Coordinates of C-alpha atoms in Angstrom, one line a residue:
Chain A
X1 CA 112.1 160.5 181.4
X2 CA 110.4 157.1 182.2
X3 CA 108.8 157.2 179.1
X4 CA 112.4 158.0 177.2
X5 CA 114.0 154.9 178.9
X6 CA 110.9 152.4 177.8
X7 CA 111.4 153.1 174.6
X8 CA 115.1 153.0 174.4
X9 CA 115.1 149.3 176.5
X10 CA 112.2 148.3 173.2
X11 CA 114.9 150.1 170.8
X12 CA 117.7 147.7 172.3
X13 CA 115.9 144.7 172.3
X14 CA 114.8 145.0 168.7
X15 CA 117.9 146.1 167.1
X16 CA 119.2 142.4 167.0
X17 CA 116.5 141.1 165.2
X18 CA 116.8 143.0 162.4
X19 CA 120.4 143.0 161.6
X20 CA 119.9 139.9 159.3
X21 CA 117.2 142.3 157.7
X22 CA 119.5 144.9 157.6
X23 CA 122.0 143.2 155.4
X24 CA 119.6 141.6 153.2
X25 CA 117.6 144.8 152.6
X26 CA 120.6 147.1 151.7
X27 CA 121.7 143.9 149.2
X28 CA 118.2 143.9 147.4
X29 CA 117.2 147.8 148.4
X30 CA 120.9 148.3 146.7
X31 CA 119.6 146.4 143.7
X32 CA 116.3 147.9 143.3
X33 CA 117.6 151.0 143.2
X34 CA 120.0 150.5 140.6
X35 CA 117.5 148.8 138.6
X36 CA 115.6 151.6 138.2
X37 CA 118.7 153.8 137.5
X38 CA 119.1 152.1 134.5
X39 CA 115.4 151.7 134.1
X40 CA 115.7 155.6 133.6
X41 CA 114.7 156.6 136.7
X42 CA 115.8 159.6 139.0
X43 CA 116.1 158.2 142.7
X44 CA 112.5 159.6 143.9
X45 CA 110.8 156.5 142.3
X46 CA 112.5 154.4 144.0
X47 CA 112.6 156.4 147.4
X48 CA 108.8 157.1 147.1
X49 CA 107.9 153.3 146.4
X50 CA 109.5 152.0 149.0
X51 CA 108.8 154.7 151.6
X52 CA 104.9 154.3 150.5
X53 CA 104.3 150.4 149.2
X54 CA 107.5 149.1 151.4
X55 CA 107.3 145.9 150.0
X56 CA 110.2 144.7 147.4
X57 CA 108.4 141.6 145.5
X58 CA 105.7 144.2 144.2
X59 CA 108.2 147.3 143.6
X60 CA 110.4 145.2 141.1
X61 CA 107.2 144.5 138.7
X62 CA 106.0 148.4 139.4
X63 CA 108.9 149.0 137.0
X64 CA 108.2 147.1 134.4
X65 CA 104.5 148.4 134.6
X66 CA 106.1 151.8 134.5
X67 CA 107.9 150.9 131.1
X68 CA 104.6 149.1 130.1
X69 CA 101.6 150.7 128.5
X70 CA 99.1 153.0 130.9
X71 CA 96.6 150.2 132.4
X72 CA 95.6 151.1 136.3
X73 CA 92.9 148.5 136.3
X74 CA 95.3 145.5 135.6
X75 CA 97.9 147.1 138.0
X76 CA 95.7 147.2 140.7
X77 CA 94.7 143.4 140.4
X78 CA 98.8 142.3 139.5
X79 CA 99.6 144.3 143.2
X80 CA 96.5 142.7 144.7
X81 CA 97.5 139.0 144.2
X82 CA 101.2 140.1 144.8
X83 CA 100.4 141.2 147.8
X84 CA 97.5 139.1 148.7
X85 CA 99.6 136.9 151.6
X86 CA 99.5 140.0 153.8
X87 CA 96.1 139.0 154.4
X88 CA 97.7 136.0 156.1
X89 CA 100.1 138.6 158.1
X90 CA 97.3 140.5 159.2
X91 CA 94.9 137.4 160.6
X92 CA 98.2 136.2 162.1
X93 CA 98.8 139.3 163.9
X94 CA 95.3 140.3 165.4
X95 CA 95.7 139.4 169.2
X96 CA 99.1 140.6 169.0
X97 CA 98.7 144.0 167.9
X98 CA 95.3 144.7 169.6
X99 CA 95.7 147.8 172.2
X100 CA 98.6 149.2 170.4
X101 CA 97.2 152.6 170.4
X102 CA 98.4 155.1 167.6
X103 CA 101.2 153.1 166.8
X104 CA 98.9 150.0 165.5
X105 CA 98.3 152.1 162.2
X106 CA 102.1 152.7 161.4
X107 CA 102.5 148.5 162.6
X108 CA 99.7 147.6 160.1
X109 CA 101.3 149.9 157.1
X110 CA 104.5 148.3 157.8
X111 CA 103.5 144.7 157.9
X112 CA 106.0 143.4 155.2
X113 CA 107.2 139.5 155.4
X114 CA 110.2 140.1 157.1
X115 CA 108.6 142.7 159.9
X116 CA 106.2 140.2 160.1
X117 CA 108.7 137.3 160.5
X118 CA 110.3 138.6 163.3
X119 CA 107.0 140.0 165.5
X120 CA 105.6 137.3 165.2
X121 CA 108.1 135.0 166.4
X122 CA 110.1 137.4 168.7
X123 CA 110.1 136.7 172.6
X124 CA 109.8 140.2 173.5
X125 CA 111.8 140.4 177.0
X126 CA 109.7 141.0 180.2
X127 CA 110.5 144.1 180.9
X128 CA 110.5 145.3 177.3
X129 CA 107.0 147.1 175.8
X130 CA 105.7 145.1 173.2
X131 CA 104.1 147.7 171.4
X132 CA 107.4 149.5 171.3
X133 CA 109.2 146.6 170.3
X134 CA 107.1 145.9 167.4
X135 CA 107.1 149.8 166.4
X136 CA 111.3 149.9 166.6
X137 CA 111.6 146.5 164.3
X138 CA 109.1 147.9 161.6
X139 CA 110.9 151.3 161.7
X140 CA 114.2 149.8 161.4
X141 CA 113.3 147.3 158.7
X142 CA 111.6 149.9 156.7
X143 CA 114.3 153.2 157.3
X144 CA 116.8 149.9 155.7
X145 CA 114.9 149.7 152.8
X146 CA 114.4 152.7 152.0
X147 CA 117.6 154.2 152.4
X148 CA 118.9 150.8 150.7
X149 CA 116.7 151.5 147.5
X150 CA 117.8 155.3 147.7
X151 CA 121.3 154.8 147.5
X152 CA 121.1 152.1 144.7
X153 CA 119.2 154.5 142.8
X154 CA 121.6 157.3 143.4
X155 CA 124.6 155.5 142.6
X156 CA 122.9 153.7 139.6
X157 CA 125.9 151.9 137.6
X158 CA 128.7 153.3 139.5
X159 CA 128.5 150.7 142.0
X160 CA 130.1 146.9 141.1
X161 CA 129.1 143.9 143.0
X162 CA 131.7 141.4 144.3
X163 CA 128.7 140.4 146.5
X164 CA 127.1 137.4 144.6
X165 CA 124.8 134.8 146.8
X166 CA 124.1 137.6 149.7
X167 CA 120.5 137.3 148.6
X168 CA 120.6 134.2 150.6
X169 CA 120.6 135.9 153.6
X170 CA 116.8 135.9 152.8
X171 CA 116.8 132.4 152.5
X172 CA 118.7 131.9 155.6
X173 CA 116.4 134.1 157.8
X174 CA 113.3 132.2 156.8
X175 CA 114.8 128.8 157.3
X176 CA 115.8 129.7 161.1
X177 CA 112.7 131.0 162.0
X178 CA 110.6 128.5 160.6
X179 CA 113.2 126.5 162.9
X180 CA 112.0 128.5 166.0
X181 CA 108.4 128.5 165.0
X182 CA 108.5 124.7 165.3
X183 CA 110.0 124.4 168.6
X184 CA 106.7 126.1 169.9
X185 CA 104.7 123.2 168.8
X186 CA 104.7 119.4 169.4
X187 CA 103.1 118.5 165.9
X188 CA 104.5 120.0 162.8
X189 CA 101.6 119.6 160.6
X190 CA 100.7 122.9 159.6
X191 CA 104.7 123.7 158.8
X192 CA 104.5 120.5 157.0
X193 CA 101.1 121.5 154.7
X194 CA 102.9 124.7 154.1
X195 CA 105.8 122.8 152.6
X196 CA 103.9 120.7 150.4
X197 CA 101.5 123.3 149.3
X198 CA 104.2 125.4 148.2
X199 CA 106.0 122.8 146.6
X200 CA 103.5 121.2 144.4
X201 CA 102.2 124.5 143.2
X202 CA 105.6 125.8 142.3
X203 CA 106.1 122.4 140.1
X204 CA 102.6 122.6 138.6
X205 CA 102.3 126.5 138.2
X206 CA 106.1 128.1 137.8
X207 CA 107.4 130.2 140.1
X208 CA 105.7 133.4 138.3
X209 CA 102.4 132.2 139.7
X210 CA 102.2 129.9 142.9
X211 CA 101.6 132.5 145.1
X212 CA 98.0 132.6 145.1
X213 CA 97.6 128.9 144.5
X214 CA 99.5 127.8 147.0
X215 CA 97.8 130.1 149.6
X216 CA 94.3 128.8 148.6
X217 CA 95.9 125.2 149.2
X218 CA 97.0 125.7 152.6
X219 CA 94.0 127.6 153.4
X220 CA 91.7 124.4 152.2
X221 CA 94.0 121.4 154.1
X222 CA 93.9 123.7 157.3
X223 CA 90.1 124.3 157.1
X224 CA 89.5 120.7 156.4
X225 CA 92.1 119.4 159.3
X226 CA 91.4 121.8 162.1
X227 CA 89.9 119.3 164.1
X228 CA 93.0 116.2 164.0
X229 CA 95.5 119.6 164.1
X230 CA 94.2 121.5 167.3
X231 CA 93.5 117.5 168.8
X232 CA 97.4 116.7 168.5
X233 CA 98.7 119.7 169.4
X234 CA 100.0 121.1 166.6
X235 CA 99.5 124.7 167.2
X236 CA 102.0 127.0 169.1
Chain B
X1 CA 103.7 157.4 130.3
X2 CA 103.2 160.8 131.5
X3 CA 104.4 161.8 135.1
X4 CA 100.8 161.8 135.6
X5 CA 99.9 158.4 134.3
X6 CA 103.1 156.8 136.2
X7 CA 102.4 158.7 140.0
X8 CA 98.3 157.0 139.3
X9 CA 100.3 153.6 138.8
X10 CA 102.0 153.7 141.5
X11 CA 99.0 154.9 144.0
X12 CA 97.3 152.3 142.8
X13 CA 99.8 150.1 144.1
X14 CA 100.0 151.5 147.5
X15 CA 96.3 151.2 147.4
X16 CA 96.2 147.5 146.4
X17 CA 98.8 146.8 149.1
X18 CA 97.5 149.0 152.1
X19 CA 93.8 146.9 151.3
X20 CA 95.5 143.4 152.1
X21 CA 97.6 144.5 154.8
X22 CA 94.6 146.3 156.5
X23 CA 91.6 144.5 155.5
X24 CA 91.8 141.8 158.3
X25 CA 92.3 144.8 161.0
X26 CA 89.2 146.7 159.6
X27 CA 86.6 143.3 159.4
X28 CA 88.2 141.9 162.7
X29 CA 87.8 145.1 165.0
X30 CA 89.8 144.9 168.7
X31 CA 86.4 145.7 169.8
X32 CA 84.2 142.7 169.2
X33 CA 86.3 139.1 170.0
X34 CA 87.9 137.4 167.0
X35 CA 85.6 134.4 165.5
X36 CA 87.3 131.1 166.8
X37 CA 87.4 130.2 162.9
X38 CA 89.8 133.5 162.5
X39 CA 91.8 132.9 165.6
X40 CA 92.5 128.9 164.6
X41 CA 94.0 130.5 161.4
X42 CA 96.1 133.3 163.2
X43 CA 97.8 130.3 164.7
X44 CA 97.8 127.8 162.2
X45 CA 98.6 129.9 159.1
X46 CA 102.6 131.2 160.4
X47 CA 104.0 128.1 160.0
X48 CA 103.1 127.2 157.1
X49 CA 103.3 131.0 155.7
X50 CA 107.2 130.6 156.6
X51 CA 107.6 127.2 154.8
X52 CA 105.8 128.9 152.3
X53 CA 108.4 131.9 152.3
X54 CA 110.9 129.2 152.5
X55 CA 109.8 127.7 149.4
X56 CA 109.2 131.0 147.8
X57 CA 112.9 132.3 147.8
X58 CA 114.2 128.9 146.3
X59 CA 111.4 129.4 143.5
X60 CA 114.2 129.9 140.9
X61 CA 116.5 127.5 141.9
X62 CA 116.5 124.9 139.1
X63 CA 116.9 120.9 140.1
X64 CA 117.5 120.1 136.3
X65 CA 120.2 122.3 134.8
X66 CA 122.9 124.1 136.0
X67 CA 123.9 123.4 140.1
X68 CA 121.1 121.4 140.5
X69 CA 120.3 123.3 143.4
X70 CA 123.0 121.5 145.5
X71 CA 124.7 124.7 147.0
X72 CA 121.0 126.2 148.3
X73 CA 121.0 122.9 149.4
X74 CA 124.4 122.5 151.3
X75 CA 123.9 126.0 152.5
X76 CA 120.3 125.3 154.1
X77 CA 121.9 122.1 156.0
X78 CA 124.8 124.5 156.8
X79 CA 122.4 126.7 158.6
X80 CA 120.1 124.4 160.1
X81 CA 122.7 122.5 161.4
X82 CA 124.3 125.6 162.8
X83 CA 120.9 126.4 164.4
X84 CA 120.7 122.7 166.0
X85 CA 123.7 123.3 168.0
X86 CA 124.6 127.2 168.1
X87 CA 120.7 128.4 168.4
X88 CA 121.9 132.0 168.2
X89 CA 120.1 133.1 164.9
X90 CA 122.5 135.6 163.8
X91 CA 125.3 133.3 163.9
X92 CA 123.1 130.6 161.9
X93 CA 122.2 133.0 159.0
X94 CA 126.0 134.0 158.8
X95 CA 127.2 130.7 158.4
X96 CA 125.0 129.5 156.0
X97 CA 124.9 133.1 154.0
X98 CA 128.6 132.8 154.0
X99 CA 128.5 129.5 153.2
X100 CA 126.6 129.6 150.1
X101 CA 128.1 132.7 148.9
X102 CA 132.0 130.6 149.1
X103 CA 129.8 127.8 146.9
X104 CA 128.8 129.7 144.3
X105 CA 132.1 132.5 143.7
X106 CA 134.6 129.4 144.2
X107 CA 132.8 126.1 143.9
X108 CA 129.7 126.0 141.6

């Protein structure tokens, strides 16, 4: 019974957080779906990708490496650097998920941007269990998906947007809580490399290909100002 | 692409993704204590990670043709400045969601 109420209170507490991630998963999950419908897919591709991989930037290009000719090797290494910022997710979140028992594994599998955007940042209540917490937002954000993605790809081309620009909602979410992350420090210099990094690389490389350039940017100008950044205070 | 061929694609996709979403878990056990090196990053890295995710869904927004990005623009003010004096997020990502989506079906 005890047991049943902590994890309902952690259930409350985390529903909030992901509505935003609700809407904008159904919108892109809705998408996805239907691009594979008329991709020729049946609705298991897209249900199994995002139930297994959960992560939408890769599961758009899986298509096209579907429809491409059979290459594993090169696949492997495309979904490596796609994915390669979830090493940054997963240094972020040691000391937070350490002592999370079973449900660490299902938190680590989980750990797409958005999940990690919001335990990250989150301030988990008092009297709310952090572990359950983190397990209810990861759940939620990924049963949204993968329903979303589902549904697109049952429907396929019967369904008719009149729901251009919701894809900002992704845009919006990131803004705010890079707005709350910098209200937990007094220097915004890391924010501020992260910005420039990402912004210079985008000119000089396109958007197909900043990604990893960007990270290996931010990662240099941290290394090499650790010292004037942890001296000012520019940490949370 | 047989079925075959196209279910070894996609494992090879989870596998690529589960590596970089585990790999800092499995070198950095909850066992021994984080180097200080690796704990600096876990705090220094979000920040810029989110203006990097920032930047990232505006990567296709062009400056030189078409809106010249003004209504991701307005809509980014809209929502910060909502955030500045509302500082309830959902409300924030309403406005400026809403906002940008009355831009670009009426205005733009």
């Amino acid at each position: 019974m005890k047991e049943k109420g902590r994890r309902l209170r952690a259930l409350k507490a985390a529903f909030p957080y992901t509505v935003p991630i609700f809407a904008s998963f159904w919108f892109l999950g809705v998408a996805y779906g239907i691009y594979m419908n008329v991709s020729g897919f049946s609705f298991w591709y897209p249900l199994a990708m995002s139930a297994l991989i959960f992560g939408g930037s890769l599961e758009f290009i899986v298509v096209t490496m579907l429809l491409s000719a059979f290459a594993p090797m090169q696949a492997f290494l495309v979904a490596l650097m796609i994915q390669a910022r979830h090493l940054f997710y997963g240094i972020s979140m040691l000391e937070k998920y350490k002592g999370m028992g079973w449900k660490k594994c299902y938190l680590i599998f989980g750990l797409c941007d958005e999940t990690f955007s919001i335990n990250y940042t989150a301030k988990v209540p008092e009297n709310v269990d952090r572990g359950w917490f983190y397990f209810f937002v990861t759940l939620l954000n990924q049963i949204y998906w993968v329903s979303g993605s589902t549904l697109g790809g049952l429907l396929g081309s019967v369904l008719s947007f009149n729901t251009k620009g919701l894809d900002f909602v992704m845009t919006a979410m990131f803004v705010v809580i890079l707005m709350e992350q910098l209200k937990k420090e007094k220097k915004h210099y890391t924010a501020l490399i992260g910005l420039a990094a990402s912004v210079l690389c985008l000119v000089i490389c396109g958007p197909d290909s900043f990604l990893i350039p960007t990270m290996l940017t931010i990662l240099c100008f941290l290394t090499l100002c650790r010292k004037p950044i942890e001296k000012a205070g520019g940490l949370a | 692409m047989t079925i075959q061929q196209q279910i070894i694609i996609i494992a090879v996709c989870v596998l690529a993704t589960m590596t970089t979403r585990f790999l800092p878990f499995l070198i950095f056990s909850s066992k021994r204590p984080t180097p200080k090196y690796i704990q600096y990053l876990g705090k220094a890295l979000p920040s810029a990670i989110f203006g990097m995710l920032v930047i990232y869904c505006l990567k296709n927004v062009s400056i030189l043709q078409g809106s010249h990005g003004f209504p991701e623009l307005i809509a980014i003010l809209v929502t910060i400045g909502m955030h500045l004096w509302q500082k309830k997020m959902l409300l924030s990502i309403a406005c400026g969601t809403v906002c940008y989506m009355l831009l670009i079906q009426l205005v733009f």
